Each structure stands twice: as structure tokens, then as C-alpha cells.
Coordinates of C-alpha atoms in Angstrom, one line a residue:
M122 CA 140.0 98.7 106.9
P123 CA 137.6 95.9 105.2
L124 CA 137.7 96.1 101.6
Y125 CA 133.7 96.7 101.6
A126 CA 134.3 99.3 103.8
L127 CA 136.7 101.5 101.5
V128 CA 133.9 100.7 98.8
L129 CA 131.4 102.6 100.7
L130 CA 133.6 105.2 101.4
C131 CA 135.2 106.4 98.5
P132 CA 132.6 108.0 96.2
G133 CA 134.7 107.1 92.8
A134 CA 134.9 103.5 93.6
A135 CA 133.1 100.4 91.9
L136 CA 130.3 99.4 94.0
A137 CA 130.5 95.8 95.0
D138 CA 127.2 93.3 95.0
T139 CA 125.5 94.7 98.2
L140 CA 122.6 91.9 100.1
V141 CA 120.8 94.0 102.5
D142 CA 118.7 91.7 104.6
N143 CA 116.6 90.8 108.0
V144 CA 114.9 93.9 107.2
D145 CA 111.0 94.8 108.1
G146 CA 110.6 96.7 105.3
F147 CA 108.1 98.4 102.7
T148 CA 107.7 100.2 99.6
L149 CA 105.0 101.5 97.2
D150 CA 103.7 99.1 94.4
Q151 CA 103.0 100.2 91.1
N152 CA 99.0 100.5 92.1
G153 CA 100.1 102.4 95.5
A154 CA 99.5 99.8 97.8
V155 CA 102.1 98.5 100.7
E156 CA 104.8 95.9 99.9
R157 CA 106.1 94.5 102.3
I158 CA 109.8 93.4 102.0
S159 CA 112.8 91.8 103.7
G160 CA 115.8 92.5 101.9
L161 CA 117.7 94.0 98.9
L162 CA 119.9 92.6 96.3
I163 CA 122.0 95.8 95.1
G164 CA 124.0 95.1 91.9
T165 CA 127.3 97.0 91.0
D166 CA 125.8 99.9 89.5
G167 CA 123.7 100.8 92.2
R168 CA 120.0 99.7 91.1
I169 CA 118.6 97.1 92.8
V170 CA 118.1 93.0 91.2
Q171 CA 116.3 92.0 93.2
V172 CA 113.4 92.6 96.0
L173 CA 113.4 89.9 98.9
H174 CA 110.1 88.9 100.8
R175 CA 110.0 86.9 104.0
G176 CA 110.7 83.3 103.4
E177 CA 112.6 83.6 100.0
K178 CA 115.5 82.1 99.0
R179 CA 118.5 84.6 100.0
P180 CA 121.5 84.7 97.2
G181 CA 124.5 82.3 98.1
K182 CA 127.3 84.9 97.2
V183 CA 127.5 88.3 97.7
D184 CA 130.4 90.8 98.1
Y185 CA 129.1 92.9 100.9
L186 CA 126.2 91.5 103.6
L187 CA 124.4 94.4 105.7
D188 CA 122.8 92.8 108.3
G189 CA 119.8 95.3 108.9
K190 CA 118.8 93.8 112.7
G191 CA 115.3 94.1 112.0
R192 CA 115.3 97.8 111.5
V193 CA 112.7 99.2 109.7
L194 CA 113.9 100.0 105.7
M195 CA 111.9 102.3 103.7
P196 CA 111.9 104.4 100.1
G197 CA 113.9 107.6 100.1
L198 CA 112.0 110.5 100.5
I199 CA 111.9 113.3 97.9
D200 CA 111.3 117.0 98.5
A201 CA 109.4 118.0 95.3
H202 CA 109.7 122.0 96.2
I203 CA 112.9 122.9 97.5
N204 CA 115.1 126.3 97.1
L205 CA 118.3 123.9 97.7
M206 CA 120.9 126.6 97.4
S207 CA 118.6 129.0 99.9
L208 CA 118.4 126.2 102.0
G209 CA 122.4 126.1 101.9
F210 CA 123.0 129.6 102.6
S211 CA 120.6 129.7 105.3
A212 CA 122.3 127.3 107.2
L213 CA 125.4 129.2 106.9
T214 CA 123.6 132.5 107.8
L215 CA 122.1 134.2 110.9
D216 CA 119.3 132.3 112.1
L217 CA 116.3 134.0 113.5
S218 CA 113.6 131.0 113.8
V219 CA 114.3 130.8 117.4
A220 CA 113.6 134.1 118.0
R221 CA 110.2 134.4 120.0
S222 CA 110.2 138.2 120.5
L223 CA 111.5 141.1 118.9
P224 CA 114.3 141.9 121.8
E225 CA 115.3 138.4 121.5
A226 CA 115.8 138.8 117.5
Q227 CA 117.4 142.0 117.9
A228 CA 120.2 140.7 120.7
R229 CA 120.6 137.8 118.3
I230 CA 121.6 140.2 115.3
T231 CA 123.5 142.3 117.5
A232 CA 125.7 139.5 118.9
Y233 CA 126.3 138.0 115.1
A234 CA 127.1 141.3 113.7
A235 CA 129.6 141.2 116.4
A236 CA 131.1 138.0 115.7
H237 CA 131.2 138.4 112.0
P238 CA 132.9 141.8 111.7
D239 CA 134.4 141.2 107.9
R240 CA 130.9 140.6 105.9
A241 CA 129.8 143.8 104.3
W242 CA 126.4 142.7 104.8
I243 CA 124.6 141.0 108.0
L244 CA 122.3 138.2 105.9
G245 CA 120.1 135.6 107.5
R246 CA 116.2 134.4 107.5
G247 CA 113.4 133.0 109.8
W248 CA 112.1 135.8 111.3
D249 CA 107.8 135.5 112.3
A250 CA 106.2 138.8 113.2
A251 CA 103.1 136.8 114.1
T252 CA 104.9 135.6 117.1
W253 CA 106.4 139.1 118.1
G254 CA 103.1 141.1 118.2
R255 CA 104.3 143.2 115.5
S256 CA 106.0 144.0 112.6
P257 CA 109.6 144.7 112.6
T258 CA 110.9 148.1 111.3
A259 CA 114.1 149.4 109.7
A260 CA 114.8 151.6 113.1
D261 CA 114.5 148.3 115.3
L262 CA 117.4 147.0 113.3
D263 CA 119.4 150.3 113.2
A264 CA 119.4 150.3 116.8
A265 CA 121.1 146.6 116.8
T266 CA 123.4 147.4 113.6
G267 CA 124.2 150.6 112.7
N268 CA 125.2 151.3 109.6
R269 CA 126.1 148.0 108.2
P270 CA 123.8 146.7 105.5
V271 CA 121.3 144.3 107.1
W272 CA 119.0 141.9 105.0
L273 CA 116.7 139.4 106.7
I274 CA 113.9 137.0 105.0
S275 CA 111.2 136.2 106.9
A276 CA 110.5 132.7 107.8
D277 CA 107.9 131.9 104.7
G278 CA 110.7 133.7 102.3
H279 CA 108.0 136.1 101.1
S280 CA 109.0 139.4 102.3
G281 CA 112.2 141.1 103.9
W282 CA 113.7 143.3 106.6
A283 CA 115.9 145.7 105.8
N284 CA 117.9 148.2 107.9
S285 CA 118.0 151.8 106.9
A286 CA 121.7 151.3 105.0
A287 CA 120.1 148.3 102.9
L288 CA 117.1 150.4 101.9
A289 CA 119.9 153.0 100.4
A290 CA 122.2 150.8 99.6
A291 CA 119.5 149.3 97.0
G292 CA 118.3 152.9 96.1
L293 CA 115.0 152.5 97.5
T294 CA 113.6 155.9 99.0
A295 CA 109.8 157.1 99.8
A296 CA 109.3 157.7 96.2
S297 CA 109.9 154.1 95.1
K298 CA 107.7 152.2 93.0
A299 CA 107.0 148.3 93.9
P300 CA 106.9 146.2 90.8
A301 CA 104.1 144.3 89.8
G302 CA 103.4 141.5 92.3
G303 CA 105.2 143.2 95.1
R304 CA 104.7 145.7 98.0
I305 CA 106.8 148.4 99.8
E306 CA 105.7 148.6 103.2
R307 CA 105.3 152.8 104.1
G308 CA 104.5 154.5 107.4
V309 CA 103.5 157.7 108.5
G310 CA 104.4 160.5 105.9
G311 CA 105.1 157.3 103.1
K312 CA 108.3 157.1 105.3
L313 CA 109.5 153.5 104.5
T314 CA 109.2 150.9 107.2
G315 CA 111.8 148.6 106.3
I316 CA 109.8 145.7 105.3
V317 CA 109.6 145.0 101.3
I318 CA 107.3 142.1 100.0
E319 CA 107.0 139.1 97.5
T320 CA 108.6 140.6 94.1
A321 CA 109.7 143.8 95.3
M322 CA 112.6 142.0 97.6
A323 CA 114.5 141.7 94.5
Q324 CA 115.3 145.3 94.6
V325 CA 117.4 144.5 97.5
E326 CA 118.5 141.6 96.5
K327 CA 120.5 143.0 93.8
A328 CA 122.3 145.0 95.9
V329 CA 123.8 142.5 98.2
P330 CA 126.9 141.4 96.8
A331 CA 127.0 138.2 95.0
P332 CA 128.7 134.8 96.4
R333 CA 131.9 133.4 95.3
P334 CA 131.8 130.0 93.7
E335 CA 133.4 128.5 96.9
D336 CA 130.6 130.2 98.7
R337 CA 128.1 128.2 96.8
D338 CA 130.2 125.4 97.0
L339 CA 130.2 125.5 101.2
A340 CA 126.4 126.2 100.6
F341 CA 125.5 123.4 98.7
T342 CA 127.8 121.2 100.9
A343 CA 125.5 122.3 104.0
A344 CA 122.4 121.7 101.8
Q345 CA 123.3 117.9 101.1
N346 CA 123.7 117.3 104.8
L347 CA 120.8 118.9 105.9
L348 CA 119.0 117.1 103.6
V349 CA 120.5 113.2 103.8
K350 CA 119.9 113.4 107.7
R351 CA 116.3 114.0 107.2
G352 CA 116.0 111.3 105.0
I353 CA 115.8 113.3 101.4
T354 CA 117.6 111.2 99.0
A355 CA 116.2 113.8 95.9
V356 CA 114.7 117.2 95.4
A357 CA 113.1 119.3 92.9
D358 CA 115.4 122.5 92.6
M359 CA 112.8 125.7 92.1
G360 CA 114.6 128.4 90.8
T361 CA 117.8 127.2 89.7
T362 CA 120.3 129.8 88.2
I363 CA 123.2 128.9 86.1
E364 CA 125.7 129.6 89.3
D365 CA 123.6 127.1 90.9
W366 CA 124.1 124.7 88.0
Q367 CA 127.8 125.0 88.1
S368 CA 127.7 124.5 91.9
Y369 CA 126.1 121.1 91.2
R370 CA 127.9 119.9 88.4
R371 CA 131.3 121.3 89.8
A372 CA 130.1 118.5 92.9
G373 CA 129.0 115.8 90.3
D374 CA 132.5 116.1 88.5
S375 CA 134.3 115.6 91.9
G376 CA 132.4 113.0 93.4
A377 CA 130.7 115.0 95.7
L378 CA 126.9 115.1 94.6
R379 CA 125.1 112.7 97.1
I380 CA 121.5 114.1 96.7
R381 CA 119.5 113.7 93.5
I382 CA 118.6 117.2 91.6
M383 CA 115.5 117.3 89.4
A384 CA 116.1 121.0 88.4
Y385 CA 114.0 123.8 87.1
A386 CA 115.3 126.5 85.6
G387 CA 114.5 130.5 87.3
G388 CA 113.2 131.8 84.5
T389 CA 112.9 131.1 80.5
D390 CA 116.2 133.1 80.1
A391 CA 118.3 130.8 83.0
M392 CA 116.3 127.6 81.4
S393 CA 117.8 128.5 77.9
L394 CA 121.1 129.0 79.4
I395 CA 121.5 126.0 81.1
G396 CA 119.3 123.5 79.0
G397 CA 120.0 125.3 75.4
P398 CA 117.8 123.3 73.4
G399 CA 116.1 121.6 75.7
P400 CA 116.0 119.7 78.9
S401 CA 119.5 118.1 79.8
P402 CA 120.1 114.4 80.1
W403 CA 120.4 112.4 83.3
L404 CA 123.9 113.1 84.9
Y405 CA 126.2 111.5 87.3
D406 CA 124.1 108.5 87.7
D407 CA 120.6 110.0 87.7
R408 CA 121.7 112.7 90.2
L409 CA 121.3 115.7 88.1
R410 CA 119.0 117.1 85.1
L411 CA 117.5 120.2 84.3
N412 CA 113.9 119.2 83.7
G413 CA 112.4 122.5 82.8
V414 CA 111.6 125.9 84.2
A415 CA 110.0 127.4 87.2
L416 CA 107.6 130.5 86.8
A417 CA 105.4 132.5 89.7
V418 CA 101.9 134.0 88.9
D419 CA 101.5 135.4 92.4
G420 CA 102.6 135.2 96.3
A421 CA 101.8 133.4 99.3
L422 CA 98.4 134.0 101.5
A423 CA 100.3 134.9 104.3
T424 CA 101.2 137.9 102.9
R425 CA 97.9 138.5 100.9
G426 CA 100.2 138.2 97.9
A427 CA 97.8 135.0 96.7
W428 CA 95.6 136.2 93.9
L429 CA 92.2 135.6 94.4
K430 CA 88.7 135.7 92.9
A431 CA 87.3 137.8 95.7
A432 CA 88.4 140.1 98.1
Y433 CA 90.9 138.9 101.4
T434 CA 88.3 138.7 104.2
D435 CA 90.6 140.6 106.4
A436 CA 91.9 143.3 103.7
P437 CA 88.5 143.8 101.8
A438 CA 90.6 146.1 99.8
T439 CA 92.8 143.8 97.9
T440 CA 92.7 140.7 95.6
G441 CA 96.4 140.4 96.4
L442 CA 99.3 140.8 94.0
P443 CA 99.5 139.0 90.6
R444 CA 102.8 138.8 89.0
I445 CA 102.3 138.8 85.3
S446 CA 99.2 138.6 83.1
G447 CA 97.5 135.8 81.1
T448 CA 99.3 136.4 77.9
Q449 CA 102.7 136.8 79.9
L450 CA 101.9 133.3 81.3
R451 CA 101.2 131.7 78.0
N452 CA 104.2 133.5 76.3
L453 CA 106.7 131.9 78.6
M454 CA 104.7 128.9 78.9
S455 CA 104.6 128.3 75.2
R456 CA 108.5 129.4 75.1
A457 CA 109.6 126.5 77.3
A458 CA 106.9 123.7 75.9
I459 CA 107.7 124.6 72.5
D460 CA 111.3 122.7 73.4
R461 CA 109.9 120.2 75.8
F462 CA 111.1 121.8 78.7
Q463 CA 108.3 120.8 81.6
V464 CA 106.7 123.8 83.3
A465 CA 106.3 124.5 86.9
V466 CA 104.0 127.4 87.8
E467 CA 103.8 128.5 91.2
A468 CA 100.0 129.5 92.0
N469 CA 98.7 130.0 95.4
G470 CA 95.3 131.8 95.3
D471 CA 92.3 130.5 93.2
A472 CA 92.5 133.0 90.8
A473 CA 96.1 132.4 90.3
T474 CA 95.4 128.5 90.3
G475 CA 92.4 128.9 87.6
A476 CA 94.5 131.4 85.4
V477 CA 97.3 128.6 85.1
L478 CA 94.9 125.8 84.7
D479 CA 93.1 128.0 81.6
A480 CA 96.5 128.2 80.2
I481 CA 97.1 124.4 80.5
G482 CA 93.9 123.9 78.6
E483 CA 94.7 126.1 75.7
L484 CA 98.5 125.2 75.2
A485 CA 97.0 121.6 75.4
Q486 CA 95.7 121.9 71.9
T487 CA 99.3 123.3 70.6
Y488 CA 101.8 120.8 72.7
K489 CA 100.5 117.4 72.1
G490 CA 101.3 114.5 74.3
E491 CA 102.1 114.4 77.9
R492 CA 103.4 117.3 79.3
R493 CA 103.4 117.0 83.0
W494 CA 102.3 120.6 84.0
R495 CA 102.7 121.4 87.6
I496 CA 101.3 123.7 89.4
E497 CA 103.3 124.6 92.5
G498 CA 101.6 125.5 96.3
A499 CA 97.9 125.5 95.0
R500 CA 97.0 126.9 98.5
A501 CA 93.3 128.1 97.5
V502 CA 91.7 125.8 94.5
N503 CA 87.8 126.4 93.6
A504 CA 85.5 123.3 93.8
K505 CA 84.8 124.0 89.9
D506 CA 88.8 123.9 89.2
V507 CA 89.3 120.2 91.2
G508 CA 87.5 118.9 88.6
R509 CA 89.4 120.2 85.3
F510 CA 92.8 120.0 87.5
G511 CA 95.0 119.2 84.3
A512 CA 98.2 119.3 86.1
I513 CA 100.4 117.6 88.7
A514 CA 99.5 119.4 92.4
S515 CA 103.0 120.0 93.8
V516 CA 102.0 121.0 97.4
Q517 CA 103.8 121.7 100.8
P518 CA 101.8 120.2 103.7
A519 CA 103.9 122.5 106.3
A520 CA 102.6 125.6 105.0
L521 CA 99.0 124.4 106.2
A522 CA 98.1 127.1 108.6
A523 CA 94.4 127.1 109.7
A524 CA 94.8 130.2 111.4
T525 CA 96.1 132.2 108.4
A526 CA 93.7 130.5 106.1
D527 CA 90.8 131.5 108.1
A528 CA 91.6 134.8 108.7
R529 CA 92.4 135.6 104.9
L530 CA 89.9 133.3 103.2
G531 CA 86.7 133.8 105.5
P532 CA 84.5 130.8 106.9
A533 CA 82.7 130.7 103.3
R534 CA 86.0 130.2 101.6
A535 CA 88.4 128.0 103.9
A536 CA 87.0 124.7 102.3
D537 CA 88.8 125.6 99.3
A538 CA 92.1 126.1 101.1
D539 CA 94.7 122.6 100.7
R540 CA 92.2 120.8 99.4
W541 CA 94.5 117.5 99.2
A542 CA 92.1 114.5 99.6
S543 CA 89.8 116.7 96.8
L544 CA 92.6 116.5 94.2
A545 CA 93.6 112.9 95.0
G546 CA 89.9 111.9 94.7
A547 CA 90.0 113.7 91.3
K548 CA 93.3 111.5 89.9
V549 CA 95.3 114.6 90.5
T550 CA 99.1 113.4 91.1
L551 CA 100.3 114.8 94.5
A552 CA 103.7 115.6 95.3
F553 CA 104.7 116.7 98.5
G554 CA 107.7 118.8 99.3
S555 CA 108.8 121.6 102.1
G556 CA 109.4 125.0 100.2
A557 CA 112.5 125.2 102.1
P558 CA 114.0 127.2 103.3
A559 CA 110.6 128.8 103.9
A560 CA 110.0 125.8 106.5
L561 CA 112.0 122.7 107.5
P562 CA 112.7 119.9 105.0
D563 CA 110.7 117.7 107.5
P564 CA 108.8 114.8 105.4
F565 CA 107.9 112.9 108.7
A566 CA 106.4 115.9 109.9
G567 CA 104.8 116.7 106.2
L568 CA 103.2 112.6 106.4
A569 CA 101.7 113.8 109.9
T570 CA 100.2 117.0 108.6
A571 CA 98.9 115.6 105.5
T572 CA 97.0 112.6 107.4
T573 CA 96.2 114.5 110.5
R574 CA 95.7 118.4 109.5
Q575 CA 96.8 119.2 112.3
D576 CA 100.0 121.1 113.5
A577 CA 103.1 119.8 116.0
A578 CA 100.8 120.3 119.1
G579 CA 97.6 118.3 117.8
Q580 CA 95.6 121.7 116.9
P581 CA 93.0 122.0 116.2
Y582 CA 91.3 119.0 117.0
G583 CA 90.0 116.6 115.2
G584 CA 91.8 118.5 112.3
W585 CA 91.3 121.3 110.2
Q586 CA 89.2 121.1 107.2
A587 CA 89.4 117.5 108.0
Q588 CA 87.5 116.1 105.1
E589 CA 91.0 116.8 103.3
R590 CA 93.1 114.5 105.2
L591 CA 94.8 111.6 103.2
T592 CA 95.4 108.0 104.0
R593 CA 99.2 107.3 105.2
E594 CA 99.8 105.2 102.0
A595 CA 98.6 108.3 99.5
A596 CA 100.6 110.7 101.3
L597 CA 103.9 108.4 101.4
A598 CA 103.0 108.5 97.5
A599 CA 103.3 112.0 97.7
Y600 CA 106.7 112.0 98.7
T601 CA 107.8 108.9 96.7
T602 CA 106.4 107.5 93.5
G603 CA 104.2 111.0 93.2
A604 CA 107.3 113.1 93.9
A605 CA 109.2 110.9 91.2
F606 CA 106.4 111.1 88.4
A607 CA 106.4 114.8 88.8
G608 CA 110.0 115.0 87.7
Y609 CA 110.1 112.2 85.0
A610 CA 111.8 110.0 87.4
E611 CA 109.7 107.3 87.5
G612 CA 111.5 104.1 86.7
R613 CA 115.0 105.3 87.9
F614 CA 113.7 106.3 91.6
G615 CA 110.8 106.5 94.1
R616 CA 110.3 102.8 94.6
L617 CA 112.2 99.6 95.9
A618 CA 111.6 97.5 92.7
V619 CA 114.1 96.0 90.5
G620 CA 115.9 98.0 87.9
Q621 CA 115.3 101.1 90.3
R622 CA 118.1 102.8 92.2
A623 CA 118.7 101.7 95.4
D624 CA 117.9 104.8 97.7
F625 CA 116.4 104.0 100.8
L626 CA 116.4 104.8 104.5
L627 CA 116.6 102.5 108.1
V628 CA 114.6 104.2 110.4
D629 CA 113.7 103.7 113.9
R630 CA 109.8 103.0 114.0
D631 CA 107.4 102.1 110.8
P632 CA 105.7 105.3 109.6
L633 CA 102.8 103.5 108.8
M634 CA 102.4 102.4 112.1
A635 CA 102.8 105.2 114.4
S636 CA 100.7 107.6 115.6
A637 CA 101.0 111.5 114.4
S638 CA 103.4 112.4 117.4
E639 CA 105.4 109.7 116.9
L640 CA 105.3 109.9 112.9
R641 CA 106.6 113.3 113.8
A642 CA 109.8 111.9 115.9
T643 CA 110.8 109.3 113.6
R644 CA 114.6 109.2 113.6
V645 CA 116.7 108.3 110.2
L646 CA 119.4 105.9 111.4
E647 CA 120.9 105.6 107.9
T648 CA 120.2 106.8 104.5
W649 CA 121.3 105.1 101.2
I650 CA 121.6 106.4 97.7
G651 CA 122.3 104.4 94.7
G652 CA 123.3 101.4 96.9
R653 CA 126.2 103.5 99.2
K654 CA 125.7 104.9 102.7
V655 CA 125.9 108.2 102.2
W656 CA 124.5 109.4 106.0
A657 CA 124.1 107.5 109.3
A658 CA 122.8 108.9 113.0
P659 CA 126.2 109.2 115.2
A660 CA 126.5 106.9 117.8
G661 CA 124.6 107.4 120.6
E662 CA 121.9 109.4 119.4

């Protein structure tokens, strides 16, 4: 095997100078404009030494030359909101995302249970009651699984479906009360239906056997594999636990950490346990850092968990499920900010978003300097709040669901949903993520959605709330420079520029020139992180 091949395959080996040449490449410059490039010179430390343009003289001698053969080269993409370990575990458990009916789901559950008789619990995710015509019940699961506990997370991650054995293991009865921000669904006579929503899900999850460290390592490997094949070279991991962090550290110590992780601890206790006196330094050649803490004010619009200023149009008795009070929110944010941890708060309803902006406005008077507060989700933003949006908007294009937003908000308030262009026009930094495993970590589909406001079938015609469409450049920035800035990583990665890490993709088409359908069909041919090829499409694909 040639020496250069050994260098690329061995994680612990020192890199050689690498020239990537003969490519049709692009990146974004410091002003967000597209810069066309034709090659990269990468140093021994995995950083870019020179960005080459057409007609410029190439270096005379390098250790390794990669002929791009005219393929399209672009920056590696950053998923700004993901639950990394959950993504990995979802790849190793029962997948119900393909089940288009309840009977089909029951058949898959029965087959999975039979194929895994050694598992104490049957776990999985991906079911979507909206496609089934009705919400499933514990009785539906009992018929498929018997007495073994079953716990299945919905496709959007905001509700769970349990059988009778799982409800019993969790100690849930007709007399059980849901915590703030949650709901336990009941049927006739107050009998539990088996559907548990938002924060109430924790009451079942605490009964599920904890994964072993080796299970976590396997799940993390699966997650990395899923991400690099889709062109994702860095992520913001929301809700990192100490067990997750230790898994990432084990991967880093062994040379198996490929992607870059900007971690946000799942609550202030985990934040202190992982970071101690403050954010961690960058570790493993800029592959891992604890940035701050992830908090949540409300839940999802789909489950009516998002906290709205006015009642839901299709449920006039509720304004949502706020999880914490304004005082509690300020106390948690202050606890993090005092030690300079970055704060990321999930807020989906307009009332929740407004409450976070109020808190930021007050805390900014005490905690001076650039804090880069983050609001995660921001599904509904009141027009009056756009101009005072003193935070980074970390949003998920895949969450765009016209029918759900129209039903929940009604025609008069639908314009408040997913205000991407309005926020960008107000000079708010956008950072795009997937929310995986609630949605596929598919940035090219996200780019298509952000620029058309349409689904994969091209609906609705002309785009839903089309005034909120973004340009290709703005959408690409949200997956690269904006997402890097949101995680204090600008200058390290996010652009193809001198001094930055050489994180790039070779793809089969130019995403800046492709139609929306072509953009969704983009294939990643190779993924490079830190000047090393970490994934290549199998020959023939």
C-alpha cells in the first residue's frame, strides 16, 4: 500500500502536505459572498495553508496530490442542533418511520420483539400518528408484544408510546399527575392511553435500563457514520450528559473521534459536572468542546406543547405547556452565564420566545460582553420580537410543516411561523440544524426547504409563507459560517480559508446551481475532516 494511503487510513499518523487540485469548488468569504476556488493546500496539521483559484500557480512539491477530476468541492456542513447519542441509539433500535399504518407498525414491532428475545425492553422511535389516522394506544402494543415493556418515541421526539408493562414499570396509573410542561393522555374513565407527551416522557424513560458504556460507544460510532455520509462534519450536541461526554472522550483518546462536537450540557447540573468552572478548552484538534448548557422553556407546536401568547386555534382551551417560569429561567441562565457558559434555550411558541428575549434583555445588563445567547427552535416569533431578537436563531428547516402550523396557529398568526428571512433581515445570525433524530440529518434537504418553503413533493405551490424564503447563500451560511459562529468556532472551521481546519466535501453537483429537487438528491462522494478522508461513497453508488 502506498505511504500516503497509510497516512490517510491511520488515525494516529501524522499528516503529510496535501494538495487538492482540479476541483470546481466554492466557499463563503467573510462577507457571506460565494468565493469560487479550484484547489486547497493543506498542511501537516490539517489546516488550510493556501486557497487556490483558477490560473494561480500550484505548489511545486507536495507529499500527496488529490486530483479532484473536476468534481464539486464545498465546505463541510454543520448541524447546529442535534441529539447525537439519541441519533446513534435510534440507528440501533426499532425504526418505525417506514410504517404507514398502525397494522404495519404492529407487524414490525412483533417481528422485532421475536428477533430480539434477549432484550428486557423493546425500544424504538419514528411513529407518526398523523399518517395513521388515529393515535395509537397501549392496547395496540399489548396485542403485539405481550408482557415485555415497550417504549417507542414519536417521529418528532416530543411524545412516547408505551404498552401496559412499560406504564406499570414506570409507576404510571390513572392517578398519576403530569409534571409541568407535560401531559399524560387519558381515555374513558381516566384510563391511561399509553401516550405520554413532552416532560412527562421522563417518567417512563427513568424506568428504561441505562445503556452500558460499550452500548454508548457503539451508538456513537453509528451516529458518526450516519453524519459523515451526509456531509456533516460538525454538530452542536444539545443535552449532553456526563455519560455522553465520557463516550466522546473515549473516542477522542482512541483516535476514533471523526466529527467535531460543540457540546451543550443537558441542564446546569450536567454543565457543572462536565465543565466544572467554565467551558472546556478545545480538545483533540478542535474536535470536542463543552460550550455551555441547553435549557428548554416549552415543547413542540405539533403536540401543542409550544407556549403561545394566545390559545391554539384548534384547541381553544390551551396556550401550550410552559416548562419553567420566567424566574426559574433567569436563575438557570444566570447560573450558567456567571461562569461564562454559553446558554442555548429551546423556545418554540411566541410566548416562550418572548420570555427568553425578556430574560436576555435583563441579563445582558449584568453579564457584559459578547455572550452569544441562543434560541433553539423559534417556531413562532411575534412580529414585535423580530426587531429585538438579541440572540442567535438556531432553527431546523425540516421542522417546517405548513399544515400543522396553519392548524395550530390559524390564518391570522401563520405568518409568525418560521420567520427565517425576517430574522435574517434583522441581522440575526441563523444557524441551521436538523433536530435529529426527530428528523433526518439531511442538510441538502434543509437547504431546499429553506430556499423554497416547500416539501419534497414541491408543495405547497409557490412555497408556504413564501416571503420567508432564503437565498442559497444565506441558507448555506446557516449550515456553515452561521453555525460555526453560534458555537464559538469561527476561525477554526466553517469556511475554506487559510488557517481553518480542512473540512470539506466532494459532491456530485453544485448545490448553488441545482434545482430544489436536484438539491435534495445531492450525493456526497467524499467527506474530509482536518485534511483526512473520513468517508467515501462505495464504488458504483
